[in-house]
XYZ file of N, CA and C in Angstrom:
618
model
N -7.107 0.353 -18.522
C -6.960 1.704 -17.978
C -7.313 2.738 -19.037
N -6.795 2.545 -20.234
C -7.078 3.504 -21.308
C -8.565 3.534 -21.649
N -9.220 2.363 -21.601
C -10.656 2.308 -21.864
C -11.431 3.089 -20.811
N -11.011 2.952 -19.539
C -11.656 3.700 -18.453
C -11.496 5.199 -18.674
N -10.308 5.621 -19.061
C -10.057 7.041 -19.283
C -10.915 7.580 -20.426
N -11.052 6.789 -21.480
C -11.855 7.233 -22.617
C -13.327 7.344 -22.245
N -13.829 6.369 -21.501
C -15.250 6.333 -21.153
C -15.648 7.439 -20.183
N -14.703 7.864 -19.326
C -15.047 8.826 -18.264
C -14.270 10.141 -18.399
N -13.814 10.457 -19.583
C -12.969 11.638 -19.756
C -13.675 12.931 -19.330
N -14.954 13.067 -19.654
C -15.684 14.285 -19.288
C -15.791 14.411 -17.780
N -16.173 13.333 -17.108
C -16.295 13.350 -15.645
C -14.943 13.597 -14.991
N -13.904 12.974 -15.522
C -12.572 13.107 -14.929
C -12.028 14.527 -15.075
N -12.514 15.269 -16.053
C -12.025 16.640 -16.261
C -12.415 17.564 -15.118
N -13.344 17.124 -14.249
C -13.794 17.953 -13.136
C -13.386 17.393 -11.777
N -12.572 16.373 -11.774
C -12.195 15.727 -10.520
C -11.235 16.609 -9.727
N -11.390 16.605 -8.398
C -10.441 17.349 -7.563
C -9.881 16.500 -6.417
N -10.328 15.251 -6.317
C -9.781 14.322 -5.331
C -9.659 12.941 -5.967
N -8.453 12.402 -5.952
C -8.199 11.069 -6.492
C -7.614 10.206 -5.382
N -8.213 9.042 -5.157
C -7.722 8.113 -4.139
C -7.371 6.791 -4.819
N -6.111 6.426 -4.767
C -5.666 5.150 -5.323
C -5.663 4.114 -4.202
N -6.623 3.200 -4.265
C -6.788 2.230 -3.188
C -6.939 0.814 -3.744
N -6.202 0.517 -4.816
C -6.286 -0.823 -5.399
C -5.668 -1.832 -4.434
N -6.456 -2.817 -4.042
C -5.960 -3.838 -3.123
C -6.125 -5.225 -3.704
N -5.042 -5.846 -4.065
C -5.086 -7.188 -4.633
C -3.750 -7.854 -4.347
N -3.785 -9.109 -3.952
C -2.526 -9.789 -3.646
C -2.631 -11.277 -3.918
N -1.504 -11.832 -4.291
C -1.370 -13.276 -4.396
C -0.463 -13.745 -3.271
N -0.810 -14.847 -2.644
C 0.005 -15.352 -1.537
C 0.632 -16.690 -1.908
N 1.899 -16.794 -1.617
C 2.656 -18.009 -1.871
C 4.120 -17.616 -1.988
N 5.011 -18.429 -1.457
C 6.424 -18.097 -1.557
C 6.798 -17.972 -3.037
N 7.799 -17.174 -3.317
C 8.119 -16.741 -4.676
C 8.096 -17.854 -5.731
N 8.732 -19.004 -5.519
C 8.739 -20.020 -6.586
C 7.351 -20.557 -6.927
N 6.411 -20.488 -6.007
C 5.094 -21.084 -6.237
C 4.117 -20.148 -6.940
N 4.442 -18.852 -7.025
C 3.549 -17.905 -7.701
C 3.830 -17.906 -9.206
N 2.777 -17.931 -9.987
C 2.952 -17.893 -11.437
C 3.371 -16.496 -11.879
N 4.015 -16.433 -13.036
C 4.412 -15.119 -13.557
C 3.184 -14.279 -13.875
N 2.080 -14.938 -14.295
C 0.847 -14.213 -14.590
C 0.288 -13.543 -13.333
N 0.312 -14.261 -12.202
C -0.191 -13.710 -10.945
C 0.669 -12.542 -10.480
N 1.983 -12.680 -10.610
C 2.872 -11.594 -10.206
C 2.693 -10.377 -11.099
N 2.585 -10.615 -12.391
C 2.416 -9.511 -13.331
C 1.113 -8.758 -13.073
N 0.050 -9.503 -12.762
C -1.250 -8.877 -12.498
C -1.173 -7.967 -11.271
N -0.476 -8.405 -10.233
C -0.346 -7.578 -9.030
C 0.405 -6.286 -9.332
N 1.488 -6.402 -10.088
C 2.274 -5.214 -10.423
C 1.474 -4.247 -11.291
N 0.642 -4.782 -12.183
C -0.158 -3.926 -13.055
C -1.254 -3.229 -12.273
N -1.967 -3.978 -11.412
C -3.091 -3.410 -10.670
C -2.622 -2.361 -9.674
N -1.568 -2.664 -8.927
C -1.179 -1.794 -7.811
C -0.108 -0.768 -8.144
N 0.533 -0.894 -9.309
C 1.590 0.066 -9.647
C 1.439 0.608 -11.062
N 1.423 -0.279 -12.044
C 1.372 0.176 -13.433
C 0.162 1.047 -13.733
N -1.017 0.596 -13.318
C -2.236 1.371 -13.588
C -2.242 2.693 -12.842
N -1.632 2.715 -11.658
C -1.573 3.957 -10.871
C -0.721 5.002 -11.588
N 0.412 4.567 -12.146
C 1.274 5.502 -12.877
C 0.555 6.068 -14.102
N -0.150 5.198 -14.840
C -0.840 5.646 -16.049
C -1.966 6.625 -15.703
N -2.788 6.263 -14.712
C -3.895 7.145 -14.317
C -3.369 8.474 -13.767
N -2.332 8.404 -12.949
C -1.756 9.626 -12.382
C -1.237 10.545 -13.483
N -0.613 9.952 -14.476
C -0.062 10.748 -15.572
C -1.159 11.509 -16.306
N -2.332 10.866 -16.455
C -3.449 11.506 -17.141
C -4.152 12.538 -16.266
N -4.242 12.263 -14.968
C -5.031 13.109 -14.076
C -4.233 14.249 -13.445
N -2.925 14.109 -13.376
C -2.093 15.121 -12.708
C -2.287 16.522 -13.301
N -2.269 16.696 -14.630
C -2.485 18.045 -15.179
C -3.847 18.631 -14.793
N -4.871 17.765 -14.692
C -6.204 18.236 -14.291
C -6.178 18.707 -12.846
N -5.541 17.917 -11.976
C -5.457 18.282 -10.560
C -4.658 19.571 -10.372
N -3.646 19.767 -11.183
C -2.825 20.984 -11.073
C -3.631 22.247 -11.350
N -4.656 22.117 -12.158
C -5.451 23.281 -12.531
C -6.575 23.588 -11.542
N -6.817 22.674 -10.607
C -7.948 22.844 -9.693
C -7.443 23.184 -8.280
N -7.910 24.264 -7.736
C -7.505 24.700 -6.397
C -8.009 23.716 -5.338
N -7.152 23.406 -4.377
C -7.537 22.517 -3.289
C -7.617 21.060 -3.671
N -7.053 20.679 -4.795
C -7.109 19.292 -5.240
C -6.124 18.429 -4.451
N -6.368 17.116 -4.468
C -5.512 16.198 -3.704
C -5.427 14.851 -4.388
N -4.290 14.209 -4.221
C -4.050 12.871 -4.749
C -3.590 11.989 -3.580
N -4.355 10.941 -3.291
C -4.101 10.092 -2.124
C -3.683 8.693 -2.583
N -2.586 8.218 -2.029
C -2.107 6.870 -2.323
C -2.235 6.014 -1.066
N -3.010 4.939 -1.158
C -3.147 4.019 -0.031
C -2.101 2.926 -0.208
N -0.992 3.082 0.494
C 0.116 2.146 0.389
C 0.145 1.180 1.563
N 1.325 0.694 1.856
C 1.456 -0.335 2.885
C 2.837 -0.262 3.528
N 2.878 -0.653 4.802
C 4.167 -0.781 5.478
C 4.996 -1.904 4.867
N 4.361 -2.709 3.996
C 5.100 -3.751 3.271
C 6.174 -3.141 2.383
N 6.088 -1.837 2.124
C 7.140 -1.163 1.362
C 8.467 -1.213 2.105
N 8.411 -1.297 3.433
C 9.626 -1.338 4.252
C 9.879 -2.691 4.887
N 8.794 -3.419 5.188
C 8.928 -4.692 5.897
C 8.311 -5.804 5.051
N 9.173 -6.596 4.442
C 8.708 -7.621 3.502
C 7.881 -8.681 4.216
N 6.640 -8.853 3.745
C 5.755 -9.878 4.300
C 6.005 -11.176 3.537
N 6.390 -12.250 4.196
C 6.656 -13.503 3.484
C 5.408 -14.000 2.761
N 5.624 -14.504 1.549
C 4.516 -14.989 0.744
C 3.900 -13.930 -0.145
N 4.331 -12.672 0.032
C 3.771 -11.563 -0.740
C 4.858 -10.827 -1.521
N 5.758 -11.550 -2.166
C 6.908 -10.910 -2.809
C 6.496 -9.889 -3.866
N 5.550 -10.251 -4.746
C 5.121 -9.307 -5.782
C 4.340 -8.140 -5.170
N 3.512 -8.436 -4.177
C 2.755 -7.394 -3.478
C 3.727 -6.413 -2.812
N 4.737 -6.947 -2.134
C 5.731 -6.093 -1.483
C 6.419 -5.184 -2.500
N 6.782 -5.765 -3.650
C 7.466 -4.992 -4.690
C 6.565 -3.885 -5.228
N 5.284 -4.206 -5.441
C 4.346 -3.209 -5.957
C 4.162 -2.064 -4.965
N 4.023 -2.397 -3.682
C 3.817 -1.361 -2.669
C 5.078 -0.521 -2.462
N 6.246 -1.135 -2.593
C 7.489 -0.366 -2.499
C 7.588 0.615 -3.667
N 7.198 0.148 -4.858
C 7.200 1.026 -6.017
C 6.203 2.156 -5.868
N 5.015 1.853 -5.341
C 3.999 2.880 -5.122
C 4.496 3.919 -4.121
N 5.154 3.455 -3.067
C 5.681 4.345 -2.047
C 6.693 5.325 -2.651
N 7.588 4.805 -3.489
C 8.598 5.670 -4.090
C 8.011 6.589 -5.150
N 6.952 6.143 -5.833
C 6.285 7.022 -6.792
C 5.655 8.210 -6.063
N 4.974 7.933 -4.945
C 4.380 9.018 -4.159
C 5.455 9.960 -3.639
N 6.559 9.394 -3.175
C 7.652 10.228 -2.682
C 8.241 11.078 -3.805
N 8.297 10.521 -5.019
C 8.809 11.288 -6.160
C 7.924 12.498 -6.447
N 6.606 12.293 -6.381
C 5.679 13.414 -6.595
C 5.856 14.476 -5.510
N 6.065 14.021 -4.281
C 6.270 14.968 -3.182
C 7.534 15.793 -3.399
N 8.598 15.155 -3.876
C 9.857 15.862 -4.124
C 9.701 16.832 -5.295
N 9.084 16.355 -6.378
C 8.989 17.172 -7.584
C 8.039 18.354 -7.428
N 6.923 18.151 -6.729
C 5.921 19.209 -6.645
C 6.192 20.187 -5.509
N 6.856 19.728 -4.439
C 7.124 20.607 -3.308
C 5.832 21.144 -2.720
N 5.786 22.442 -2.499
C 4.573 23.053 -1.937
C 3.594 23.486 -3.023
N 4.008 23.337 -4.285
C 3.138 23.722 -5.394
C 2.333 22.509 -5.857
N 1.255 22.782 -6.573
C 0.483 21.692 -7.146
C -0.468 21.053 -6.161
N -1.035 19.902 -6.539
C -2.025 19.216 -5.691
C -1.404 18.734 -4.382
N -2.257 18.584 -3.384
C -1.851 17.954 -2.133
C -1.585 16.475 -2.412
N -0.442 15.974 -1.969
C -0.077 14.565 -2.170
C -0.025 13.891 -0.804
N -0.825 12.854 -0.631
C -0.909 12.145 0.647
C -0.535 10.685 0.418
N 0.531 10.270 1.074
C 1.009 8.897 0.964
C 0.709 8.173 2.278
N -0.373 7.370 2.277
C -0.772 6.632 3.485
C -0.135 5.246 3.466
N 0.738 4.987 4.408
C 1.400 3.680 4.508
C 0.716 2.909 5.646
N -0.114 1.953 5.273
C -0.938 1.256 6.260
C -0.246 0.022 6.821
N -0.440 -0.168 8.134
C -0.115 -1.443 8.744
C -1.325 -2.348 8.586
N -1.409 -3.389 9.386
C -2.587 -4.263 9.331
C -3.822 -3.483 9.753
N -4.863 -3.547 8.932
C -6.148 -2.937 9.229
C -7.201 -4.037 9.090
N -8.119 -4.111 10.045
C -9.070 -5.221 10.088
C -10.142 -5.079 9.001
N -9.826 -5.586 7.830
C -10.749 -5.580 6.695
C -10.886 -7.015 6.175
N -11.575 -7.171 5.072
C -11.713 -8.485 4.457
C -10.614 -8.779 3.446
N -9.501 -8.054 3.551
C -8.414 -8.191 2.570
C -7.925 -9.634 2.447
N -7.711 -10.298 3.583
C -7.176 -11.660 3.530
C -8.095 -12.620 2.786
N -9.400 -12.355 2.843
C -10.348 -13.234 2.162
C -10.296 -13.047 0.639
N -9.722 -11.934 0.205
C -9.616 -11.661 -1.230
C -8.272 -12.093 -1.809
N -7.376 -12.547 -0.956
C -6.040 -12.931 -1.418
C -6.125 -14.196 -2.274
N -5.410 -14.176 -3.383
C -5.326 -15.338 -4.276
C -4.200 -16.240 -3.759
N -4.579 -17.234 -2.970
C -3.571 -18.095 -2.332
C -3.174 -19.239 -3.251
N -1.864 -19.458 -3.308
C -1.306 -20.589 -4.038
C -0.905 -21.632 -3.011
N -1.570 -22.768 -3.006
C -1.306 -23.797 -1.998
C -0.239 -24.771 -2.509
N 0.991 -24.543 -2.076
C 2.088 -25.417 -2.488
C 2.311 -26.558 -1.502
N 1.600 -26.494 -0.358
C 1.783 -27.511 0.671
C 2.989 -27.267 1.552
N 3.636 -26.123 1.375
C 4.844 -25.804 2.145
C 4.485 -25.470 3.589
N 5.179 -26.108 4.544
C 4.934 -25.838 5.967
C 5.266 -24.389 6.335
N 6.395 -23.815 5.878
C 6.685 -22.408 6.201
C 5.607 -21.458 5.674
N 5.088 -21.729 4.470
C 4.023 -20.889 3.926
C 2.798 -20.909 4.829
N 2.449 -22.083 5.316
C 1.275 -22.230 6.173
C 1.493 -21.536 7.514
N 2.701 -21.658 8.062
C 3.000 -21.007 9.347
C 2.930 -19.485 9.222
N 3.491 -18.970 8.139
C 3.467 -17.520 7.928
C 2.036 -17.029 7.742
N 1.229 -17.786 7.000
C -0.163 -17.386 6.785
C -0.952 -17.380 8.087
N -0.682 -18.352 8.959
C -1.357 -18.381 10.260
C -1.046 -17.118 11.043
N 0.195 -16.654 10.974
C 0.581 -15.434 11.696
C -0.110 -14.220 11.082
N -0.220 -14.199 9.768
C -0.895 -13.094 9.079
C -2.365 -13.029 9.492
N -3.003 -14.184 9.583
C -4.402 -14.236 10.005
C -4.550 -13.799 11.461
N -3.638 -14.223 12.326
C -3.681 -13.828 13.739
C -3.550 -12.313 13.881
N -2.637 -11.726 13.119
C -2.415 -10.281 13.203
C -3.662 -9.499 12.812
N -4.419 -10.037 11.856
C -5.616 -9.343 11.395
C -6.695 -9.294 12.482
N -6.733 -10.286 13.348
C -7.779 -10.330 14.376
C -7.597 -9.246 15.433
N -6.390 -8.740 15.591
C -6.137 -7.696 16.602
C -5.790 -6.357 15.958
N -5.938 -6.275 14.638
C -5.599 -5.047 13.925
C -6.634 -3.958 14.191
N -6.249 -2.688 14.033
C -7.210 -1.584 14.208
C -8.324 -1.645 13.166
N -9.448 -1.023 13.496
C -10.581 -0.955 12.581
C -10.316 0.095 11.493
N -11.003 -0.028 10.340
C -10.817 0.943 9.246
C -11.122 2.388 9.631
N -11.948 2.587 10.669
C -12.264 3.958 11.113
C -11.004 4.756 11.418
N -9.966 4.069 11.889
C -8.707 4.756 12.205
C -8.146 5.435 10.961
N -8.185 4.736 9.844
C -7.664 5.284 8.592
C -8.521 6.453 8.123
N -9.835 6.283 8.199
C -10.761 7.332 7.748
C -10.549 8.623 8.540
N -10.447 8.501 9.843
C -10.295 9.685 10.693
C -8.957 10.389 10.435
N -7.877 9.590 10.336
C -6.565 10.197 10.091
C -6.521 10.869 8.729
N -7.048 10.189 7.721
C -7.006 10.741 6.364
C -7.854 12.006 6.259
N -8.998 12.011 6.928
C -9.850 13.200 6.906
C -9.119 14.397 7.514
N -8.445 14.174 8.648
C -7.704 15.277 9.282
C -6.596 15.791 8.376
N -5.903 14.883 7.719
C -4.801 15.273 6.836
C -5.318 16.104 5.666
N -6.414 15.651 5.061
C -6.967 16.373 3.917
C -7.494 17.745 4.313
N -8.166 17.822 5.456
C -8.719 19.102 5.920
C -7.603 20.111 6.162
N -6.480 19.638 6.696
C -5.354 20.532 6.974
C -4.572 20.892 5.715
N -4.827 20.174 4.624
C -4.146 20.486 3.369
C -2.666 20.143 3.370
N -2.287 19.170 4.163
C -0.871 18.833 4.295
C -0.472 17.731 3.324
N 0.674 17.910 2.699
C 1.260 16.867 1.859
C 2.327 16.127 2.653
N 2.507 14.831 2.356
C 3.533 14.068 3.054
C 3.183 12.597 3.116
N 3.990 11.861 3.901
C 3.772 10.427 4.103
C 3.432 10.164 5.559
N 2.458 9.287 5.780
C 2.024 8.962 7.142
C 1.887 7.451 7.285
N 2.420 6.925 8.391
C 2.201 5.526 8.757
C 0.920 5.458 9.590
N -0.013 4.592 9.196
C -1.289 4.487 9.907
C -1.548 3.028 10.248
N -1.758 2.764 11.530
C -2.008 1.395 11.983
C -1.702 1.284 13.464
N -1.334 0.105 13.901
C -1.015 -0.095 15.308
C 0.303 0.588 15.648
N 0.499 0.994 16.915
C 1.757 1.630 17.313
C 2.979 0.748 17.063
N 2.825 -0.565 17.251
C 3.961 -1.474 17.049
C 4.408 -1.458 15.591
N 3.462 -1.596 14.676
C 3.809 -1.680 13.260
C 4.195 -0.340 12.656
N 3.585 0.723 13.123
C 3.745 2.012 12.454
C 4.622 3.017 13.186
N 5.041 2.691 14.406
C 5.960 3.583 15.138
C 7.203 2.837 15.592
N 7.011 1.795 16.405
C 8.158 1.112 16.973
C 8.970 0.340 15.934
N 8.285 -0.345 15.000
C 9.012 -1.100 13.972
C 9.837 -0.171 13.066
N 9.272 0.944 12.559
C 10.087 1.849 11.755
C 11.253 2.456 12.542
N 11.016 2.723 13.837
C 12.105 3.256 14.651
C 13.233 2.229 14.775
N 12.850 0.972 15.008
C 13.851 -0.092 15.104
C 14.615 -0.234 13.794
N 13.906 -0.080 12.664
C 14.543 -0.227 11.349
C 15.579 0.863 11.106
N 15.386 2.034 11.724
C 16.365 3.118 11.562
C 17.608 2.896 12.407
N 17.486 2.068 13.433
C 18.591 1.874 14.374
C 19.351 0.572 14.122
N 18.612 -0.513 13.882
C 19.222 -1.836 13.788
C 19.715 -2.138 12.381
N 20.754 -2.960 12.261
C 21.207 -3.407 10.935
C 20.090 -4.161 10.218
N 20.102 -4.121 8.902
C 19.043 -4.761 8.123
C 19.008 -6.269 8.351
N 20.168 -6.867 8.566
C 20.206 -8.314 8.823
C 19.448 -8.646 10.102
N 19.554 -7.787 11.117
C 18.820 -8.005 12.363
C 17.320 -7.870 12.116
N 16.937 -6.869 11.308
C 15.516 -6.672 11.036
C 14.933 -7.864 10.273
N 15.701 -8.404 9.331
C 15.221 -9.586 8.609
C 15.000 -10.752 9.562
N 15.913 -10.902 10.521
C 15.768 -11.974 11.512
C 14.511 -11.770 12.347
N 14.261 -10.534 12.756
C 13.059 -10.233 13.545
C 11.789 -10.491 12.750
N 11.800 -10.119 11.465
C 10.631 -10.353 10.615
C 10.382 -11.853 10.466
N 11.440 -12.616 10.260
C 11.284 -14.066 10.118
C 10.713 -14.679 11.393
N 11.183 -14.230 12.531
C 10.666 -14.757 13.793
C 9.208 -14.366 13.994
N 8.870 -13.144 13.612
C 7.481 -12.675 13.755
C 6.534 -13.566 12.959
N 6.993 -13.999 11.792
C 6.143 -14.829 10.922
C 6.415 -16.320 11.063
N 7.020 -16.705 12.177
C 7.216 -18.122 12.516
C 8.088 -18.869 11.513
N 9.068 -18.178 10.920
C 9.946 -18.827 9.935
C 11.293 -19.174 10.558
């Protein structure tokens, strides 16, 4: 990260839109993931974002109409089995974005926290899978693959994000299917957490 900042310092001094969209995940139930794989996920999706934001925030504050966009995940609220480190990184990213929203208020750069549900991309093909031979791991992965086949197209995210940026609004938005991004969060506000965990386990065939 520091090398990137040094190499592009002149270009970065004129930036007015920053989009954090690092997507990387390791799949495998917690005991089967190596500490190196977990550490890499936390560094890519959280640690590097904090460092870059710290360097770029003063620049964005000086530029009128600037914006900082965080592409997060509904995994911040609903733990996806097999993605323990990914879930932790996205939860941390979500709270970091919320912290900026609280601290900056209506002043400073526009802060946009996009919490995505399943979006039909090639993300699953990039996942670093750890094959432990566990039947529950395989069942959960099958459900994850099935969900991707009926997920909304990336155009949904582009259109929503464009509208948000044009309006100059700061805040957090859930973007994805109505079930994942409206009904599930509503249920989470009403039902006990133990019930939600049971529903998540059933959804992923556990």
